[in-house]
Structures are given as structure tokens and as C-alpha cells.
CSV table of C-alpha atoms in Angstrom, one decimal:
chain,number,residue,atom,x,y,z
A,25,MET,CA,0.0,0.0,0.0
A,26,THR,CA,1.4,3.4,-1.0
A,27,GLU,CA,2.0,5.6,2.1
A,28,THR,CA,0.9,9.2,2.3
A,29,VAL,CA,3.3,12.0,3.3
A,30,VAL,CA,1.6,15.3,4.3
A,31,VAL,CA,3.3,18.7,4.5
A,32,LEU,CA,1.6,21.4,6.5
A,33,GLY,CA,2.4,25.0,5.5
A,34,ALA,CA,3.6,26.8,2.4
A,35,GLY,CA,6.4,28.9,3.9
A,36,TYR,CA,10.1,28.4,3.1
A,37,ALA,CA,10.3,25.1,5.0
A,38,GLY,CA,7.1,23.8,3.4
A,39,ALA,CA,7.8,24.8,-0.1
A,40,GLY,CA,11.4,23.6,0.1
A,41,ALA,CA,10.3,20.2,1.6
A,42,ILE,CA,7.8,19.7,-1.1
A,43,LYS,CA,10.5,20.1,-3.8
A,44,LYS,CA,12.8,17.7,-2.0
A,45,LEU,CA,10.1,15.1,-1.3
A,46,GLU,CA,9.1,15.1,-5.0
A,47,GLU,CA,12.7,14.6,-6.0
A,48,THR,CA,13.5,11.8,-3.6
A,49,LEU,CA,10.2,9.9,-3.5
A,50,GLY,CA,8.8,10.3,-7.0
A,51,ASP,CA,5.8,8.0,-7.3
A,52,GLU,CA,6.8,5.9,-4.2
A,53,ALA,CA,4.4,7.9,-2.0
A,54,ASP,CA,1.3,10.0,-2.2
A,55,ILE,CA,2.3,13.6,-1.3
A,56,THR,CA,-0.3,16.0,0.0
A,57,TRP,CA,0.4,19.7,0.7
A,58,VAL,CA,-1.9,21.6,3.0
A,59,SER,CA,-1.9,25.4,3.5
A,60,ASP,CA,-4.3,28.2,4.3
A,61,HIS,CA,-3.1,30.1,1.2
A,62,ASP,CA,-2.7,28.8,-2.4
A,63,TYR,CA,0.6,30.6,-2.8
A,64,HIS,CA,4.0,30.7,-1.2
A,65,LEU,CA,4.9,34.1,0.2
A,66,VAL,CA,8.5,35.3,0.0
A,67,LEU,CA,8.1,36.6,3.5
A,68,HIS,CA,11.4,38.2,4.0
A,69,GLU,CA,10.6,40.6,1.1
A,70,SER,CA,6.9,41.1,1.9
A,71,HIS,CA,7.7,44.4,3.6
A,72,ARG,CA,8.2,45.8,0.0
A,73,CYS,CA,4.4,45.8,-0.3
A,74,ILE,CA,4.2,48.5,2.4
A,75,ARG,CA,5.7,50.9,0.0
A,76,ASP,CA,4.1,49.6,-3.2
A,77,PRO,CA,1.3,47.0,-3.2
A,78,SER,CA,2.0,46.0,-6.8
A,79,VAL,CA,5.1,44.2,-5.5
A,80,GLN,CA,2.7,41.4,-4.3
A,81,ASP,CA,2.9,39.8,-7.7
A,82,LYS,CA,6.6,39.4,-7.2
A,83,VAL,CA,6.5,38.0,-3.7
A,84,THR,CA,3.7,35.5,-4.1
A,85,ILE,CA,4.2,32.3,-6.0
A,86,PRO,CA,1.2,30.1,-6.8
A,87,VAL,CA,1.6,26.6,-5.4
A,88,ASP,CA,0.9,25.2,-8.9
A,89,GLU,CA,4.2,26.8,-10.0
A,90,ILE,CA,6.1,25.0,-7.2
A,91,LYS,CA,4.6,21.5,-6.9
A,92,SER,CA,4.4,18.6,-9.3
A,93,PRO,CA,1.0,17.9,-10.8
A,94,THR,CA,1.0,14.6,-8.9
A,95,THR,CA,1.2,16.3,-5.5
A,96,ARG,CA,-2.3,16.9,-4.1
A,97,PHE,CA,-2.9,20.4,-2.7
A,98,ILE,CA,-5.6,21.2,-0.1
A,99,GLN,CA,-6.3,24.8,0.8
A,100,GLY,CA,-7.4,24.9,4.4
A,101,GLU,CA,-6.5,26.2,7.8
A,102,VAL,CA,-5.0,23.6,10.1
A,103,SER,CA,-6.9,23.7,13.4
A,104,GLY,CA,-5.4,20.7,15.2
A,105,LEU,CA,-3.4,17.5,15.0
A,106,ASP,CA,-4.4,14.0,16.2
A,107,CYS,CA,-1.2,12.1,16.3
A,108,ASP,CA,-2.8,9.0,17.7
A,109,ASP,CA,-5.1,8.7,14.7
A,110,ARG,CA,-2.6,10.3,12.3
A,111,ALA,CA,-5.0,12.9,11.2
A,112,VAL,CA,-4.8,16.6,10.5
A,113,GLU,CA,-7.9,18.6,11.5
A,114,LEU,CA,-8.9,21.5,9.3
A,115,ALA,CA,-11.1,24.5,10.3
A,116,ASP,CA,-13.9,23.4,8.0
A,117,GLY,CA,-14.3,20.2,10.0
A,118,SER,CA,-12.6,17.9,7.5
A,119,THR,CA,-9.5,15.8,8.2
A,120,VAL,CA,-6.4,14.7,6.2
A,121,SER,CA,-4.9,11.4,7.1
A,122,TYR,CA,-1.1,10.8,6.9
A,123,ASP,CA,1.5,8.1,7.4
A,124,TYR,CA,4.3,10.7,7.7
A,125,LEU,CA,3.8,14.3,8.6
A,126,LEU,CA,6.0,17.4,8.2
A,127,VAL,CA,4.9,20.3,10.4
A,128,THR,CA,6.0,23.5,8.8
A,129,LEU,CA,3.2,25.8,9.9
A,130,GLY,CA,5.3,28.8,10.6
A,131,SER,CA,4.7,31.1,13.5
A,132,GLN,CA,2.4,33.9,14.7
A,133,THR,CA,3.1,37.1,16.5
A,134,ALA,CA,3.9,37.0,20.2
A,135,TYR,CA,2.3,39.7,22.4
A,136,TYR,CA,4.0,38.6,25.7
A,137,GLY,CA,0.9,39.4,27.8
A,138,ILE,CA,1.2,43.2,27.2
A,139,ASP,CA,-2.1,44.7,27.9
A,140,GLY,CA,-3.9,45.9,24.8
A,141,LEU,CA,-1.1,45.1,22.4
A,142,GLU,CA,-2.9,42.5,20.3
A,143,GLU,CA,-6.1,44.6,20.0
A,144,HIS,CA,-4.3,47.8,19.1
A,145,SER,CA,-1.5,46.9,16.7
A,146,LEU,CA,-0.9,45.7,13.2
A,147,THR,CA,1.5,42.9,12.4
A,148,LEU,CA,3.6,41.8,9.4
A,149,LYS,CA,3.2,38.0,9.1
A,150,SER,CA,1.3,37.8,5.8
A,151,LEU,CA,0.7,39.5,2.5
A,152,ASP,CA,-2.6,40.9,3.9
A,153,ASP,CA,-0.8,42.3,6.8
A,154,ALA,CA,1.6,44.2,4.5
A,155,LEU,CA,-1.2,45.6,2.4
A,156,THR,CA,-3.1,46.6,5.5
A,157,ILE,CA,-0.1,48.6,6.8
A,158,HIS,CA,0.2,50.3,3.4
A,159,ASP,CA,-3.5,51.3,3.5
A,160,ARG,CA,-3.3,52.6,7.0
A,161,VAL,CA,-0.1,54.6,6.4
A,162,LYS,CA,-1.6,56.0,3.2
A,163,GLU,CA,-4.9,57.0,5.0
A,164,ALA,CA,-3.0,58.6,7.9
A,165,ALA,CA,-0.8,60.6,5.5
A,166,ARG,CA,-3.8,61.8,3.5
A,167,GLU,CA,-5.3,63.3,6.7
A,168,ALA,CA,-2.0,64.8,7.9
A,169,THR,CA,-0.4,68.2,7.2
A,170,ALA,CA,3.2,69.5,7.6
A,171,ASP,CA,2.1,71.2,10.8
A,172,ASP,CA,0.3,68.1,12.1
A,173,PRO,CA,2.1,65.1,10.6
A,174,ALA,CA,1.0,61.5,10.8
A,175,HIS,CA,2.9,59.4,13.3
A,176,VAL,CA,3.8,55.8,12.6
A,177,ALA,CA,5.3,53.7,15.4
A,178,ILE,CA,6.9,50.3,14.9
A,179,GLY,CA,7.4,48.2,18.0
A,180,GLY,CA,10.4,45.8,17.9
A,181,ALA,CA,13.7,46.6,16.2
A,182,GLY,CA,14.5,43.1,14.9
A,183,LEU,CA,14.7,42.3,11.2
A,184,SER,CA,11.0,42.7,10.6
A,185,GLY,CA,10.7,46.0,12.5
A,186,ILE,CA,13.8,47.6,10.9
A,187,GLN,CA,12.6,46.6,7.4
A,188,THR,CA,9.1,47.8,8.1
A,189,ALA,CA,10.4,51.2,9.3
A,190,GLY,CA,12.5,51.5,6.1
A,191,GLU,CA,9.6,50.8,3.8
A,192,VAL,CA,7.4,53.4,5.6
A,193,ALA,CA,10.2,55.9,5.1
A,194,GLU,CA,10.3,55.0,1.4
A,195,PHE,CA,6.6,55.5,1.1
A,196,ARG,CA,6.9,58.9,2.9
A,197,ASP,CA,9.7,60.1,0.6
A,198,MET,CA,8.1,58.8,-2.6
A,199,HIS,CA,4.9,60.6,-1.9
A,200,HIS,CA,6.4,63.6,0.0
A,201,ALA,CA,4.0,62.7,2.8
A,202,PRO,CA,4.0,64.4,6.2
A,203,ILE,CA,4.9,61.3,8.3
A,204,GLU,CA,7.1,60.9,11.4
A,205,ILE,CA,8.4,57.4,12.1
A,206,THR,CA,9.5,56.0,15.5
A,207,LEU,CA,11.1,52.6,15.9
A,208,VAL,CA,10.9,51.4,19.5
A,209,GLU,CA,12.9,48.5,21.2
A,210,ALA,CA,12.7,47.2,24.7
A,211,LEU,CA,16.4,46.2,24.8
A,212,GLU,CA,19.4,48.5,24.5
A,213,ASN,CA,20.2,48.2,20.8
A,214,VAL,CA,18.5,47.7,17.4
A,215,LEU,CA,18.8,44.1,16.2
A,216,PRO,CA,19.3,42.8,19.7
A,217,GLY,CA,21.8,40.0,20.2
A,218,MET,CA,23.7,40.7,17.0
A,219,ASP,CA,27.2,42.1,16.4
A,220,SER,CA,27.7,45.6,17.7
A,221,GLU,CA,29.2,46.7,14.4
A,222,LEU,CA,26.1,45.6,12.5
A,223,GLN,CA,23.9,47.3,15.1
A,224,GLY,CA,25.8,50.5,14.7
A,225,ALA,CA,25.6,50.4,10.9
A,226,LEU,CA,21.8,49.8,11.0
A,227,ARG,CA,21.3,52.6,13.4
A,228,LYS,CA,23.2,54.9,11.1
A,229,ARG,CA,21.1,53.9,8.1
A,230,LEU,CA,17.8,54.3,10.1
A,231,GLU,CA,18.8,57.7,11.3
A,232,GLU,CA,19.8,58.8,7.8
A,233,ARG,CA,16.2,58.0,6.8
A,234,ASP,CA,14.9,60.3,9.5
A,235,ILE,CA,13.6,57.4,11.6
A,236,GLU,CA,13.6,58.2,15.3
A,237,ILE,CA,14.9,55.3,17.4
A,238,SER,CA,13.9,54.7,21.0
A,239,THR,CA,15.6,51.8,22.9
A,240,ASP,CA,15.9,50.4,26.4
A,241,ASP,CA,12.3,51.1,27.4
A,242,PRO,CA,9.7,48.3,27.1
A,243,ILE,CA,6.1,48.8,26.1
A,244,THR,CA,3.9,48.1,29.1
A,245,GLU,CA,0.4,48.9,27.6
A,246,ALA,CA,-1.2,49.7,24.3
A,247,GLU,CA,-4.4,51.5,23.6
A,248,ASP,CA,-6.1,53.1,20.7
A,249,GLY,CA,-3.8,55.8,19.4
A,250,ALA,CA,-1.1,55.5,22.1
A,251,ILE,CA,1.5,53.1,23.6
A,252,HIS,CA,2.9,53.4,27.1
A,253,PHE,CA,6.4,52.6,28.3
A,254,ASP,CA,8.0,51.3,31.4
A,255,SER,CA,9.6,54.7,31.9
A,256,GLY,CA,6.2,56.3,32.2
A,257,ASP,CA,6.5,57.9,28.8
A,258,THR,CA,3.6,57.8,26.2
A,259,LEU,CA,3.9,57.8,22.5
A,260,GLU,CA,0.9,58.8,20.5
A,261,HIS,CA,0.5,57.4,17.0
A,262,ASP,CA,-1.8,57.2,14.0
A,263,VAL,CA,-0.5,53.7,12.9
A,264,PHE,CA,1.2,51.2,15.2
A,265,VAL,CA,2.9,48.0,13.9
A,266,TRP,CA,4.1,45.4,16.3
A,267,ALA,CA,7.0,43.3,15.2
A,268,GLY,CA,8.3,42.2,18.6
A,269,GLY,CA,8.6,38.4,18.4
A,270,ILE,CA,7.1,35.1,17.5
A,271,THR,CA,5.3,32.1,19.0
A,272,GLY,CA,4.0,28.9,17.6
A,273,GLN,CA,0.6,28.1,16.0
A,274,GLU,CA,-2.3,27.1,18.3
A,275,ALA,CA,-2.9,24.0,16.2
A,276,ILE,CA,0.1,22.4,18.0
A,277,ASP,CA,-1.4,23.0,21.5
A,278,ASP,CA,-3.2,19.7,22.0
A,279,SER,CA,-1.3,17.6,19.5
A,280,GLY,CA,0.6,15.5,22.0
A,281,LEU,CA,3.9,16.7,20.4
A,282,ASP,CA,6.5,18.0,22.9
A,283,ASN,CA,6.5,21.8,22.4
A,284,GLU,CA,7.4,25.1,24.0
A,285,HIS,CA,4.9,27.9,23.3
A,286,ASN,CA,3.4,25.8,20.5
A,287,ARG,CA,6.8,25.4,18.8
A,288,VAL,CA,7.6,21.7,18.4
A,289,ASN,CA,10.8,20.3,20.0
A,290,ALA,CA,12.7,18.5,17.3
A,291,GLU,CA,16.1,16.8,17.0
A,292,ALA,CA,18.7,17.8,14.4
A,293,THR,CA,17.1,15.1,12.2
A,294,PHE,CA,13.8,16.9,12.6
A,295,GLU,CA,12.3,14.0,14.5
A,296,THR,CA,9.8,14.7,17.2
A,297,ASN,CA,8.6,12.6,20.1
A,298,ASP,CA,6.3,10.9,17.5
A,299,ASP,CA,8.3,8.9,15.0
A,300,ARG,CA,5.9,9.7,12.2
A,301,VAL,CA,6.0,13.4,12.7
A,302,PHE,CA,8.9,15.7,11.7
A,303,ALA,CA,9.0,19.5,12.4
A,304,LEU,CA,11.1,22.4,11.0
A,305,GLY,CA,11.0,26.1,10.3
A,306,ASP,CA,9.4,28.5,12.7
A,307,SER,CA,7.1,25.7,13.8
A,308,ALA,CA,10.0,24.0,15.5
A,309,ILE,CA,12.8,24.4,18.0
A,310,VAL,CA,15.4,22.4,16.2
A,311,ASP,CA,18.3,21.2,18.3
A,312,GLN,CA,21.7,22.3,17.3
A,313,PRO,CA,25.2,22.1,18.9
A,314,ASP,CA,25.1,25.8,20.0
A,315,GLY,CA,21.4,26.0,20.8
A,316,PRO,CA,18.2,26.0,18.8
A,317,ALA,CA,18.4,26.9,15.1
A,318,PRO,CA,17.3,30.5,14.5
A,319,PRO,CA,13.8,31.1,13.2
A,320,THR,CA,14.9,32.6,9.9
A,321,ALA,CA,14.1,32.1,6.3
A,322,GLN,CA,17.8,31.2,5.7
A,323,ALA,CA,17.6,28.4,8.3
A,324,ALA,CA,14.2,27.1,7.0
A,325,TRP,CA,15.5,27.1,3.5
A,326,GLN,CA,18.6,25.0,4.5
A,327,ALA,CA,16.6,22.7,6.7
A,328,ALA,CA,13.9,21.8,4.2
A,329,GLU,CA,16.3,19.8,1.9
A,330,VAL,CA,17.5,17.6,4.8
A,331,ALA,CA,14.1,17.2,6.2
A,332,GLY,CA,12.6,16.1,2.9
A,333,GLU,CA,15.4,13.6,2.5
A,334,ASN,CA,14.9,12.3,6.0
A,335,VAL,CA,11.2,11.6,5.5
A,336,ALA,CA,12.2,9.6,2.5
A,337,ARG,CA,14.8,7.8,4.5
A,338,ALA,CA,12.3,7.0,7.3
A,339,LEU,CA,9.8,5.7,4.8
A,340,HIS,CA,12.6,3.4,3.4
A,341,GLY,CA,13.7,2.3,6.9
A,342,GLN,CA,17.2,4.0,6.5
A,343,PRO,CA,19.2,6.0,9.0
A,344,LEU,CA,18.5,9.7,9.2
A,345,ASP,CA,20.9,12.5,8.5
A,346,SER,CA,21.5,15.3,11.1
A,347,TRP,CA,21.3,18.9,10.0
A,348,THR,CA,23.7,21.6,11.1
A,349,HIS,CA,22.7,25.2,10.4
A,350,GLU,CA,25.3,27.2,8.5
A,351,ASP,CA,25.1,30.9,9.1
A,352,LYS,CA,25.8,32.4,5.7
A,353,GLY,CA,25.5,36.0,7.0
A,354,THR,CA,22.9,38.6,7.8
A,355,LEU,CA,21.4,41.1,5.3
A,356,VAL,CA,18.9,43.7,6.3
A,357,SER,CA,17.3,46.3,4.1
A,358,VAL,CA,16.4,49.8,5.1
A,359,GLY,CA,14.3,50.9,2.3
A,360,GLU,CA,16.3,50.9,-0.9
A,361,LYS,CA,19.6,50.4,1.0
A,362,ALA,CA,20.9,47.4,2.8
A,363,VAL,CA,23.5,46.4,5.4
A,364,ALA,CA,25.4,43.1,5.1
A,365,HIS,CA,27.3,41.3,7.8
A,366,ASP,CA,29.6,38.2,7.8
A,367,VAL,CA,28.4,37.2,4.3
A,368,VAL,CA,30.1,34.0,3.2
A,369,GLY,CA,32.7,34.6,0.6
A,370,ILE,CA,33.0,38.4,1.3
A,371,PRO,CA,36.1,39.5,3.1
A,372,LEU,CA,34.4,42.6,4.7
A,373,ASN,CA,32.8,42.1,8.1
A,374,THR,CA,30.0,44.7,7.9
A,375,PHE,CA,29.2,46.8,4.8
A,376,SER,CA,26.5,48.6,2.9
A,377,GLY,CA,26.2,50.2,-0.5
A,378,PRO,CA,25.4,48.7,-3.9
A,379,VAL,CA,27.1,45.4,-3.2
A,380,ALA,CA,25.0,44.8,-0.1
A,381,VAL,CA,21.8,45.6,-2.1
A,382,ALA,CA,22.8,43.3,-4.9
A,383,ILE,CA,23.5,40.4,-2.6
A,384,LYS,CA,20.2,40.8,-0.8
A,385,LYS,CA,18.4,40.9,-4.1
A,386,GLY,CA,20.4,37.9,-5.3
A,387,ILE,CA,19.3,35.8,-2.3
A,388,ALA,CA,15.6,36.5,-2.9
A,389,VAL,CA,15.9,35.8,-6.6
A,390,ARG,CA,17.9,32.6,-6.0
A,391,TRP,CA,15.1,31.3,-3.7
A,392,ILE,CA,12.5,32.1,-6.3
A,393,ASN,CA,14.5,30.4,-9.0
A,394,ASP,CA,14.9,27.3,-6.8
A,395,VAL,CA,11.2,26.8,-6.2
A,396,THR,CA,9.9,27.9,-9.6
A,397,GLY,CA,12.5,28.8,-12.3
A,398,PRO,CA,14.5,31.5,-13.9
A,399,GLY,CA,11.6,33.4,-15.6
A,400,ARG,CA,9.9,34.4,-12.4
A,401,ALA,CA,13.2,35.0,-10.7
A,402,VAL,CA,14.4,37.5,-13.4
A,403,ARG,CA,11.0,39.3,-13.3
A,404,ALA,CA,11.3,39.7,-9.5
A,405,TRP,CA,14.8,41.3,-9.4
A,406,SER,CA,13.9,44.9,-9.7
A,407,ASP,CA,11.5,44.8,-6.7
A,408,MET,CA,13.5,42.8,-4.3
């Protein structure tokens, strides 16, 4: 009897795993792909849509351009997992049975119990989120004047927060809009936990774009039109985007899989406490020699190939390979500019300028080429 392999999610881990499973299994197994959207979103470039919504055509890739015709696709929201019965539960009440399962559901925004934060903020976890931010910024700018500018606040100065701030600045400058931008961070520096030289370079680029930076003062409460800080200060705003962290999907909660904050604990082989379930990407906390793998597009992209191979190995009763994350560098865009750090093959430690921009574009285009082909990749270059 042919076994069924089910992949949940169409992010980097899911799309990459589908490509590898099709390559390694061929017609040896029935492959089913489940996602709440019928496209893959190039999430690390989705912030471009804040400036220009037309970019959505470049950062969304229909699943039919990625998968083989023999792979079954089901569009639906995963609401739960029953590992005892090997069934995926969907929000419409239907179920999808599996013999082997890859959980690549991605993450959702973490609010850390901060009062009012979820109710009074926008997020950037989907295409719809990016388009909503664009609409809200545009509306606020339309109602503003030079004497009474619109104020956009971005909470969290990690990758997503920095890139969101940069795109709002591009929108402001393109449209000569009266907008003030503040990037706030609870910890002492932008891009917390990273190299100080990279932090300094990013702060410089943000300040060059007239983005005010407020650090070392956590948000304690959010309400309509204002956020409050531990220091007692209050920041009023017209648009507030929260990009302060991630947690797992609620579908994991009662699955029986070992997890922390709904992110599944997985070995370096992507095995979980259930020998028929593998997990990777933001859905998982993947064990590595120096701690968990980072929840980044780069890590998910690397992991997907090994995870897909390991599912095929498990199906064949073969030993599994362990994955080791290789940090190939950090690239962060601030509008049309970019800062690069520790990029493999480049002798400079931290740098910006045209080379950094070209490398960042090249990474996005390479991914698009890998999952679809050169035609779509070439068309995407100018907007990455």
C-alpha cells in the first residue's frame, strides 16, 4: 500500500520540503500539501508591499508553479493534529490522514501578555498584513499636514521591525508625505543580540532616513492611538505596527507533540517525540550544537532539503541525517539600501552600498529560482 506524506504550510520550510520530497520519492508515496493560502509568500521581502502594493505579484508564488501535478494540494486552515489517529484537522471540519507528517506551519506574532497590544496593533506576518499597513499609512498621510504630521510607530527593532520602518520611510519620501516614524525597542540596541558593528551600521542607516529610534524602554500597555512605556512615557501614533517576536501556532497545542509555546521540539534530524512526525522552520525548535536553530528564512531554506530527504529515509527504513545550520551572513534592508554582515565569501565584516543591495536581491531571486524557475526570478529582481 502506498504511504501518504503530508506537509503542513507553504512557507520556506514547506515549499522547500515539497520540492525535495518530490525529487526523492517520485511515485513511491502520495504527497499532500496543506496550506491556508494557495501561494508561497517570499516573507522576508513582503515588507516591500508597504511601499508599493503592486510588488505582491513578485513576492507571491502560486503553489501550482512549485509543486508537481501529482502532488495533491488542499487549501485549508489547520486547526489541530491528532497524532494517535494520524489525522490533520482542518477548520472546515474535514480531516487529512497521513502516514508521515511534516509540520512547517510557521509562527504567529507573540504579544507577551502586554495589555492591549494585540487589540491595538498591526502585524507583518502575511501579505494581507503588509497591504493593510500600506493602506493605514496612506490613509494617515492623507489626513495629515506639515504642521500636524501622521505618526507611525513600529514596536520591535529586529529584522522585521527595521525593514518595516525602512519601507514606511520609502513611502513617505516617494509621496512627499507628512509622516514621522519612530522605531521602539525594549532592549538596549536595534537588532538585539547581534554584532555591535552591525547594530551601529543599521542605526546609522535608520537615522539617515529620519527614523527616530527609542531603545531600552519596554512597552507596558497599548491603547487606541497610544503606547505606554516602562519609563512612564507615552507615544501617540496614527499607525502602530508590532514586530516584537514570534510564538507557535495554536494547532500544535493539544497535538501530543512536545513543544514550547506551541513550537515543536525537534532533533537535528527533525524527528519529534512521534516517530511519524517531523518538524522544522518557525514551527519547530530544532536542536543544534550551540542552541536552537534561528527562526529565519535562511535556516528554514537550508533545513527543508535535509528534512525532505529524512522523511524519504524514514519511509525506506534508512538511518536519518542530522542537519547543522550554517550561518551564511545577515542582510537587512532599510528601504532601498541594505546592510550586510559576515556574508560567506565576502572579506568585509559589515558593509553597505550597492554590493549589499545586490547580494540581498540575489538571495531572494535565488530562492524564487529554486522553487519555480529563472523566468519568475528574473522578473522579481527589480522589486527585491
